[in-house]
Amino acid sequence: MEKQPREQAVTEPADSGAGGEEGGSPQVAGAQTARPQDRLTLLLRLRAQTKQQLLEYKSVVDANEEKTPEQIMQDKQIEAKIEDLENEIEDVKIAFEIKKLALDRMQLSTALKKNLEKINPKTSVLMDNMKHVLKLNKLIMKSQQESWDLEEKLLDVRKKRLQLKQASEGKLLEIQTEKNKQKDDLASMENSDKIKTIQQNLQMEIQITTVIQHVFQNLILGSKANWAEDSTFKETVLQLEKNLTMM
Amino acid sequence: MSVLRPLDKQPGLNTATILLVGTEDALLQQLADSMLKEDCASELKVHLARSLPLPSNVNRPRIDLIVFVVNLHSKYSLRNVEESLHHVDATFFLGKVGFLITGAGREGHCSIHWNTVVRLARTYRSPLLFCDLEVEGFRATVAQRLVRMLQICAGHVPGVSALNLLSLLRSSENPALEDV
C-alpha cells in the first residue's frame, strides 16, 4: 500500500521578541527602553538553550563511543561480556530507582511541610496520626530494648555454661592423666631393678633362716631331749616344721 | 530519507518543531492551532503528516518531538501508526516520542481496546497521553502539555533533558525495572 504522505507545515512566531522588530509598527518611546531589555533576555535565553543542546549532543557522542567489539571472540568471552553489561545495566537501574525514591521522599516532605503550615496543626487528623505513630514507635523501641536485654542475659547464661563445661572437661582430663600416670608407675615399678635386688635379698634371707631353722631342729633332735613334754620346745620344733616360704 | 533520526540536523535558533502523525486530519489541524495559540517563549513549528516515511524532497527543520495520534474508534489509525513506527530511528524513543490517544470518552464506539495502546506505549517505552481532541477544553490542556514537552525535547529548558522527562513521566504502575 504505497500512499503518498501529505505534509503541511504551520508556522507562527508566538512571541514578538523572537520575531524581531523588523516590519513592526513604530514603537512608542517608552517601549524603546524595553527593547534592549528584550534583546538581552533573548540572548540569555538563547545562550541557555544552546548550552542545553550542546549537552545533549555531547552525551549522544559519548554514548556512541562505546561500541560493541567487532572482532570475532570466543563464545565464553562474549557471554561474559554480555553478563558484565547486563550487570552494569542492573546497577544503573537500581541506583536510579533509589535516587527517584529519595526525590519522591523530598517532594513529599516539602508538600507535607507546606500543608502543615497552612492548616491548624492542633485539630487535624494528620497530627493524630503522627502522634499515634510516635506512640507506636516508642512502644517498639521499648520492646526492642527489652528483647535485647533478654538476649544479653541468655548469652551470659550460655557463656557460663560453656565455661563450666570446659572446666569439667579439664578436670576429667586431669583425672585421666593421673590414672595413667599411676598405671605407668605401677608397671614400671614391677620391672625396676631395685625390686629385683630386694627380692633376691629376701630369698637369700629366707634360705638363711631356713638353714638356721634346720640347724636348730637337728640340734634339738640330736640332743635326744624330750621335746614333746616341754611346751616351748614343742612350739619351736613344730614351728620349725613350717615351710618358711609359705609364711 | 527513509528513517527519521533525532539529531542529524543542527537545531534552529530558538525554534522547536513537533511532528504530529495521525490519520484524523481535522483533529490534527485543530490540535496544531491550539498549540500555536499557547504562550511560549520559543518559536513553535508544527508539522502534520498522515504517515511516515516523510517525503525527502522537502527541506524541513530538525524534528524535536513526534506525537503519534491514535483514534480508538478506528483500527486503521492504529495500523497506520504501527507501520509508521518502523520508519523512526531507535534513538528517537529516548524521550522524543509520545503517543496521544483520542476517542476514549465514547466507550460504545471504541473498536480498539485501550489495553492495546497501553501495551504499544509500554513496548516503545514512551509516554502515553489520553485526550478527547474534540472537546475544546481538553484540547487546550493537552496542547499546553505538548508545548511544555516540546520545549524540553528541543533543549530549551536548562537542566531537563528529554531522557530526564521520560524517567519522570513513568508512573508507578510501570516501573523502570520491568524486564526488557
Coordinates of C-alpha atoms in Angstrom, one line a residue:
Chain A
M1 CA 0.0 0.0 0.0
E2 CA 2.1 2.9 -1.2
K3 CA 0.4 6.0 -0.1
Q4 CA 1.9 9.4 -0.9
P5 CA 2.2 11.1 2.6
R6 CA 0.9 14.6 2.7
E7 CA 2.7 17.1 4.8
Q8 CA 1.9 20.6 5.8
A9 CA 3.8 23.0 7.9
V10 CA 2.2 25.6 10.1
T11 CA 4.5 28.2 11.5
E12 CA 3.8 31.1 13.7
P13 CA 6.1 33.1 15.9
A14 CA 4.3 33.3 19.2
D15 CA 6.5 35.8 20.8
S16 CA 7.1 39.2 19.4
G17 CA 10.6 39.3 20.9
A18 CA 11.6 36.2 19.0
G19 CA 10.4 37.6 15.6
G20 CA 12.4 40.7 16.0
E21 CA 11.3 44.2 15.3
E22 CA 11.6 44.4 11.5
G23 CA 8.4 45.4 9.8
G24 CA 6.8 46.4 13.1
S25 CA 4.7 49.5 13.6
P26 CA 6.6 52.4 15.0
Q27 CA 7.1 51.9 18.7
V28 CA 6.3 54.4 21.4
A29 CA 9.3 56.0 23.1
G30 CA 8.6 54.2 26.3
A31 CA 8.7 50.8 24.6
Q32 CA 12.1 51.6 23.1
T33 CA 13.8 51.3 26.5
A34 CA 12.2 47.8 26.8
R35 CA 13.7 46.6 23.5
P36 CA 17.4 46.3 24.6
Q37 CA 16.0 44.5 27.7
D38 CA 14.1 42.1 25.5
R39 CA 17.1 41.6 23.4
L40 CA 19.2 40.9 26.4
T41 CA 16.7 38.3 27.7
L42 CA 16.5 36.8 24.3
L43 CA 20.3 36.5 24.2
L44 CA 20.4 34.9 27.6
R45 CA 17.7 32.5 26.7
L46 CA 19.4 31.5 23.5
R47 CA 22.6 31.0 25.5
A48 CA 20.8 28.7 27.9
Q49 CA 19.2 26.8 25.0
T50 CA 22.5 26.4 23.1
K51 CA 24.1 25.1 26.3
Q52 CA 21.4 22.5 26.9
Q53 CA 21.5 21.4 23.2
L54 CA 25.3 21.2 23.3
L55 CA 25.0 19.0 26.4
E56 CA 22.6 16.7 24.6
Y57 CA 24.8 16.3 21.6
K58 CA 27.8 15.7 23.8
S59 CA 26.0 13.0 25.7
V60 CA 25.0 11.3 22.4
V61 CA 28.6 11.4 21.2
D62 CA 29.8 9.9 24.4
A63 CA 27.2 7.2 24.3
N64 CA 28.2 6.3 20.7
E65 CA 31.8 6.0 21.6
E66 CA 31.2 2.8 23.5
K67 CA 31.0 0.5 20.5
T68 CA 30.5 -3.3 20.7
P69 CA 33.6 -5.1 19.7
E70 CA 33.6 -6.1 16.0
Q71 CA 36.2 -8.8 16.1
I72 CA 35.3 -12.4 16.5
M73 CA 35.6 -13.5 20.1
Q74 CA 35.0 -16.9 21.7
D75 CA 31.6 -17.7 22.9
K76 CA 32.5 -17.7 26.5
Q77 CA 34.1 -14.3 26.3
I78 CA 31.0 -12.9 24.6
E79 CA 28.8 -14.4 27.2
A80 CA 31.0 -13.0 30.0
K81 CA 30.9 -9.6 28.3
I82 CA 27.1 -9.7 28.0
E83 CA 26.8 -10.6 31.6
D84 CA 29.0 -7.7 32.6
L85 CA 27.0 -5.3 30.5
E86 CA 23.7 -6.7 32.0
N87 CA 25.1 -6.2 35.5
E88 CA 26.0 -2.7 34.7
I89 CA 22.5 -2.0 33.4
E90 CA 21.0 -3.5 36.6
D91 CA 23.3 -1.4 38.8
V92 CA 22.4 1.7 37.0
K93 CA 18.7 0.9 37.1
I94 CA 18.8 0.2 40.8
A95 CA 20.8 3.4 41.6
F96 CA 18.3 5.4 39.5
E97 CA 15.3 3.9 41.4
I98 CA 17.0 4.7 44.7
K99 CA 17.5 8.3 43.6
K100 CA 14.0 8.5 42.4
L101 CA 12.7 7.3 45.8
A102 CA 14.9 9.9 47.5
L103 CA 13.5 12.6 45.3
D104 CA 9.9 11.4 45.9
R105 CA 10.6 11.5 49.6
M106 CA 11.9 15.0 49.4
Q107 CA 9.0 16.2 47.4
L108 CA 6.6 14.5 49.8
S109 CA 8.2 16.1 52.8
T110 CA 8.1 19.6 51.3
A111 CA 4.5 19.2 50.4
L112 CA 3.7 18.0 53.9
K113 CA 5.6 20.9 55.4
K114 CA 3.6 23.4 53.3
N115 CA 0.4 21.6 54.1
L116 CA 1.2 21.8 57.8
E117 CA 1.9 25.5 57.6
K118 CA -1.4 26.1 56.1
I119 CA -3.8 24.2 58.3
N120 CA -4.4 24.5 62.0
P121 CA -1.9 21.9 63.4
K122 CA -3.8 21.1 66.6
T123 CA -7.0 19.8 65.2
S124 CA -6.1 17.9 62.1
V125 CA -6.3 14.2 61.7
L126 CA -2.7 14.3 60.4
M127 CA -1.5 15.3 63.9
D128 CA -3.5 12.5 65.5
N129 CA -1.9 10.0 63.1
M130 CA 1.5 11.3 63.7
K131 CA 1.0 11.2 67.5
H132 CA -0.2 7.6 67.2
V133 CA 2.8 6.8 65.1
L134 CA 5.1 8.3 67.7
K135 CA 3.4 6.3 70.4
L136 CA 3.8 3.1 68.5
N137 CA 7.4 3.9 67.7
K138 CA 8.1 4.4 71.4
L139 CA 6.5 1.1 72.2
I140 CA 8.5 -0.6 69.5
M141 CA 11.7 0.9 70.9
K142 CA 10.9 -0.2 74.4
S143 CA 10.1 -3.8 73.4
Q144 CA 13.2 -3.9 71.3
Q145 CA 15.3 -2.8 74.2
E146 CA 13.6 -5.4 76.4
S147 CA 14.2 -8.2 73.9
W148 CA 17.8 -7.0 73.6
D149 CA 18.3 -7.3 77.4
L150 CA 16.8 -10.7 77.5
E151 CA 19.0 -11.8 74.7
E152 CA 22.0 -10.5 76.6
K153 CA 21.0 -12.5 79.7
L154 CA 20.6 -15.6 77.6
L155 CA 24.0 -15.0 76.1
D156 CA 25.6 -14.7 79.5
V157 CA 24.0 -17.9 80.8
R158 CA 25.2 -19.7 77.7
K159 CA 28.7 -18.4 78.2
K160 CA 28.7 -19.6 81.8
R161 CA 27.5 -23.0 80.8
L162 CA 30.2 -23.2 78.2
Q163 CA 32.8 -22.2 80.8
L164 CA 31.6 -24.8 83.2
K165 CA 31.7 -27.4 80.5
Q166 CA 35.2 -26.5 79.7
A167 CA 36.3 -26.6 83.3
S168 CA 34.8 -30.1 83.8
E169 CA 36.5 -31.2 80.7
G170 CA 39.8 -30.0 82.1
K171 CA 39.2 -31.8 85.3
L172 CA 38.3 -35.1 83.7
L173 CA 41.4 -34.8 81.6
E174 CA 43.5 -34.3 84.7
I175 CA 41.9 -37.3 86.4
Q176 CA 42.6 -39.4 83.4
T177 CA 46.3 -38.3 83.2
E178 CA 46.7 -39.0 86.9
K179 CA 45.3 -42.5 86.5
N180 CA 47.5 -43.2 83.5
K181 CA 50.5 -42.0 85.5
Q182 CA 49.7 -44.3 88.3
K183 CA 49.3 -47.2 86.0
D184 CA 52.6 -46.4 84.4
D185 CA 54.3 -46.1 87.7
L186 CA 52.9 -49.4 88.8
A187 CA 54.1 -51.1 85.7
S188 CA 57.5 -49.5 85.9
M189 CA 57.8 -50.4 89.5
E190 CA 57.3 -54.0 88.8
N191 CA 60.0 -54.0 86.3
S192 CA 62.5 -52.0 88.3
D193 CA 65.9 -53.4 89.3
K194 CA 65.6 -52.3 92.9
I195 CA 62.7 -54.7 93.4
K196 CA 64.6 -57.5 91.9
T197 CA 67.6 -57.0 94.2
I198 CA 65.2 -56.7 97.2
Q199 CA 63.5 -59.9 96.1
Q200 CA 66.9 -61.6 95.8
N201 CA 67.9 -60.4 99.2
L202 CA 64.6 -61.6 100.6
Q203 CA 65.1 -65.0 99.0
M204 CA 68.6 -65.2 100.5
E205 CA 67.4 -64.3 103.9
I206 CA 64.6 -66.9 103.7
Q207 CA 67.1 -69.5 102.8
I208 CA 69.5 -68.5 105.6
T209 CA 66.6 -68.6 108.0
T210 CA 65.5 -72.0 106.7
V211 CA 69.1 -73.2 107.1
I212 CA 69.3 -71.9 110.7
Q213 CA 65.9 -73.4 111.5
H214 CA 67.0 -76.8 110.2
V215 CA 70.2 -76.4 112.3
F216 CA 68.1 -75.7 115.4
Q217 CA 65.8 -78.7 114.6
N218 CA 68.7 -81.0 114.1
L219 CA 70.3 -79.7 117.3
I220 CA 67.2 -80.4 119.3
L221 CA 66.7 -83.8 117.7
G222 CA 70.3 -84.6 118.1
S223 CA 70.3 -83.7 121.8
K224 CA 67.8 -86.5 122.3
A225 CA 65.9 -84.3 124.7
N226 CA 62.2 -85.0 125.0
W227 CA 60.8 -82.0 123.2
A228 CA 57.2 -83.2 123.4
E229 CA 56.9 -82.6 127.1
D230 CA 58.3 -79.0 127.2
S231 CA 55.8 -76.6 125.6
T232 CA 58.4 -74.2 124.5
F233 CA 60.5 -76.9 122.8
K234 CA 57.3 -78.3 121.2
E235 CA 56.4 -75.0 119.9
T236 CA 59.9 -74.3 118.5
V237 CA 60.1 -77.7 116.7
L238 CA 56.6 -77.6 115.4
Q239 CA 57.1 -74.1 114.3
L240 CA 60.2 -75.0 112.6
E241 CA 58.3 -77.6 110.6
K242 CA 56.5 -74.9 108.7
N243 CA 57.9 -74.1 105.4
L244 CA 59.1 -70.5 105.7
T245 CA 58.4 -69.8 102.1
M246 CA 54.8 -70.4 102.7
M247 CA 54.7 -67.8 105.5
Chain B
M1 CA 15.5 9.7 3.9
S2 CA 13.5 6.7 5.0
V3 CA 14.3 6.8 8.7
L4 CA 13.8 9.8 10.9
R5 CA 16.8 10.4 13.1
P6 CA 16.7 12.8 16.0
L7 CA 20.0 14.6 15.9
D8 CA 21.1 14.5 12.3
K9 CA 20.4 18.2 11.7
Q10 CA 21.5 21.3 13.6
P11 CA 18.8 22.9 15.7
G12 CA 17.3 26.1 14.7
L13 CA 17.9 29.1 17.0
N14 CA 15.0 29.4 19.4
T15 CA 13.0 27.0 17.3
A16 CA 11.2 23.9 18.4
T17 CA 9.5 21.6 15.9
I18 CA 6.9 19.0 16.6
L19 CA 5.6 16.4 14.2
L20 CA 2.0 15.1 14.6
V21 CA 1.4 11.8 12.8
G22 CA -2.2 10.6 12.5
T23 CA -5.0 9.8 10.1
E24 CA -7.5 12.2 11.5
D25 CA -6.6 15.4 9.6
A26 CA -9.3 17.6 11.2
L27 CA -8.3 16.7 14.7
L28 CA -4.6 17.2 13.9
Q29 CA -5.3 20.6 12.5
Q30 CA -7.3 21.7 15.5
L31 CA -4.6 20.4 17.8
A32 CA -2.0 22.3 15.9
D33 CA -4.0 25.5 16.1
S34 CA -4.4 25.1 19.9
M35 CA -0.7 24.5 20.3
L36 CA 0.2 27.6 18.3
K37 CA -2.2 29.6 20.5
E38 CA -0.2 28.7 23.6
D39 CA 2.1 31.3 25.1
C40 CA 5.6 30.1 24.6
A41 CA 8.9 31.8 24.7
S42 CA 10.4 29.8 21.8
E43 CA 9.2 29.8 18.2
L44 CA 7.0 26.8 17.5
K45 CA 6.7 24.9 14.3
V46 CA 4.1 22.2 13.9
H47 CA 4.3 19.6 11.1
L48 CA 1.4 17.4 10.3
A49 CA 1.7 14.1 8.5
R50 CA -0.6 11.2 7.7
S51 CA 2.1 8.6 7.9
L52 CA 5.8 8.1 7.7
P53 CA 8.1 8.0 5.8
L54 CA 8.0 11.7 5.0
P55 CA 8.8 12.8 1.5
S56 CA 12.5 13.6 1.3
N57 CA 12.3 16.4 -1.2
V58 CA 11.1 18.9 1.4
N59 CA 13.6 20.9 3.4
R60 CA 12.4 20.7 7.0
P61 CA 14.0 21.6 10.3
R62 CA 15.2 19.2 12.9
I63 CA 12.2 17.4 14.5
D64 CA 12.3 17.6 18.3
L65 CA 9.2 15.6 19.2
I66 CA 7.0 13.2 17.4
V67 CA 3.5 12.6 18.6
F68 CA 1.5 9.6 17.2
V69 CA -2.2 10.2 17.4
V70 CA -4.4 7.1 17.6
N71 CA -8.1 7.2 17.4
L72 CA -9.7 4.4 19.4
H73 CA -12.6 4.4 17.1
S74 CA -10.7 3.3 14.0
K75 CA -8.4 0.3 13.8
Y76 CA -6.9 1.9 10.7
S77 CA -5.3 4.7 12.6
L78 CA -3.6 2.2 14.9
R79 CA -2.3 0.2 12.0
N80 CA -1.1 3.3 10.3
V81 CA 0.8 4.4 13.4
E82 CA 2.3 0.9 13.8
E83 CA 3.5 1.0 10.3
S84 CA 4.9 4.5 10.6
L85 CA 6.8 3.5 13.8
H86 CA 9.1 1.4 11.6
H87 CA 10.4 4.5 9.9
V88 CA 11.6 6.1 13.1
D89 CA 15.1 5.6 14.3
A90 CA 15.6 3.8 17.7
T91 CA 17.3 6.8 19.3
F92 CA 14.2 8.8 18.9
F93 CA 12.5 6.7 21.5
L94 CA 14.7 8.2 24.2
G95 CA 12.1 10.6 25.2
K96 CA 11.3 12.3 21.9
V97 CA 8.3 10.2 21.0
G98 CA 4.8 10.3 22.6
F99 CA 1.5 8.6 22.0
L100 CA -1.7 10.6 22.1
I101 CA -4.9 8.6 22.3
T102 CA -8.2 10.2 21.4
G103 CA -11.8 9.0 21.4
A104 CA -11.7 7.2 24.7
G105 CA -14.7 9.1 26.0
R106 CA -17.3 7.3 23.9
E107 CA -17.0 3.7 25.1
G108 CA -19.5 2.4 22.6
H109 CA -17.6 3.5 19.5
C110 CA -14.3 2.1 20.6
S111 CA -13.1 -0.6 18.3
I112 CA -9.6 -0.8 19.9
H113 CA -9.2 -1.8 23.5
W114 CA -7.3 0.7 25.4
N115 CA -5.0 -2.0 26.7
T116 CA -3.7 -2.5 23.2
V117 CA -2.4 1.1 23.1
V118 CA -1.1 0.8 26.6
R119 CA 0.9 -2.2 25.6
L120 CA 2.1 -0.3 22.5
A121 CA 3.3 2.6 24.6
R122 CA 5.0 0.2 27.0
T123 CA 6.8 -1.7 24.2
Y124 CA 8.2 1.6 22.9
R125 CA 8.9 2.9 26.4
S126 CA 7.2 6.2 25.6
P127 CA 4.7 8.4 27.5
L128 CA 1.0 7.9 26.7
L129 CA -1.5 10.7 26.9
F130 CA -5.2 10.3 26.8
C131 CA -7.3 13.2 25.5
D132 CA -10.6 13.8 23.8
L133 CA -9.4 16.1 21.0
E134 CA -12.9 17.1 20.0
V135 CA -13.6 18.9 23.2
E136 CA -12.1 22.4 23.3
G137 CA -11.1 22.5 26.9
F138 CA -9.3 19.1 26.9
R139 CA -7.6 20.0 23.7
A140 CA -6.2 23.2 25.1
T141 CA -4.9 21.3 28.2
V142 CA -3.2 18.7 26.1
A143 CA -1.8 21.4 23.8
Q144 CA -0.2 23.1 26.9
R145 CA 1.3 19.8 27.9
L146 CA 2.6 19.1 24.5
V147 CA 4.1 22.6 24.2
R148 CA 6.0 22.1 27.5
M149 CA 7.2 18.6 26.4
L150 CA 8.3 20.1 23.1
Q151 CA 10.3 22.8 24.8
I152 CA 12.1 20.2 26.9
C153 CA 12.8 17.9 24.0
A154 CA 14.2 20.8 22.0
G155 CA 16.6 21.6 24.8
H156 CA 15.1 24.9 25.6
V157 CA 14.7 24.2 29.3
P158 CA 18.0 24.3 31.0
G159 CA 18.6 21.3 33.3
V160 CA 16.0 19.0 32.0
S161 CA 16.6 16.7 29.0
A162 CA 14.2 14.5 27.1
L163 CA 15.5 11.4 28.8
N164 CA 15.0 13.1 32.2
L165 CA 11.4 13.8 31.3
L166 CA 10.9 10.3 30.2
S167 CA 12.0 8.9 33.5
L168 CA 9.9 11.4 35.4
L169 CA 6.8 10.6 33.4
R170 CA 7.0 6.9 34.3
S171 CA 4.1 6.3 36.6
S172 CA 4.4 3.9 39.5
E173 CA 2.4 1.3 37.6
N174 CA 5.1 0.6 35.1
P175 CA 8.3 1.0 37.0
A176 CA 11.6 1.2 35.2
L177 CA 12.8 -2.1 36.5
E178 CA 10.4 -4.1 34.3
D179 CA 12.4 -6.6 32.3
V180 CA 13.3 -6.0 28.8

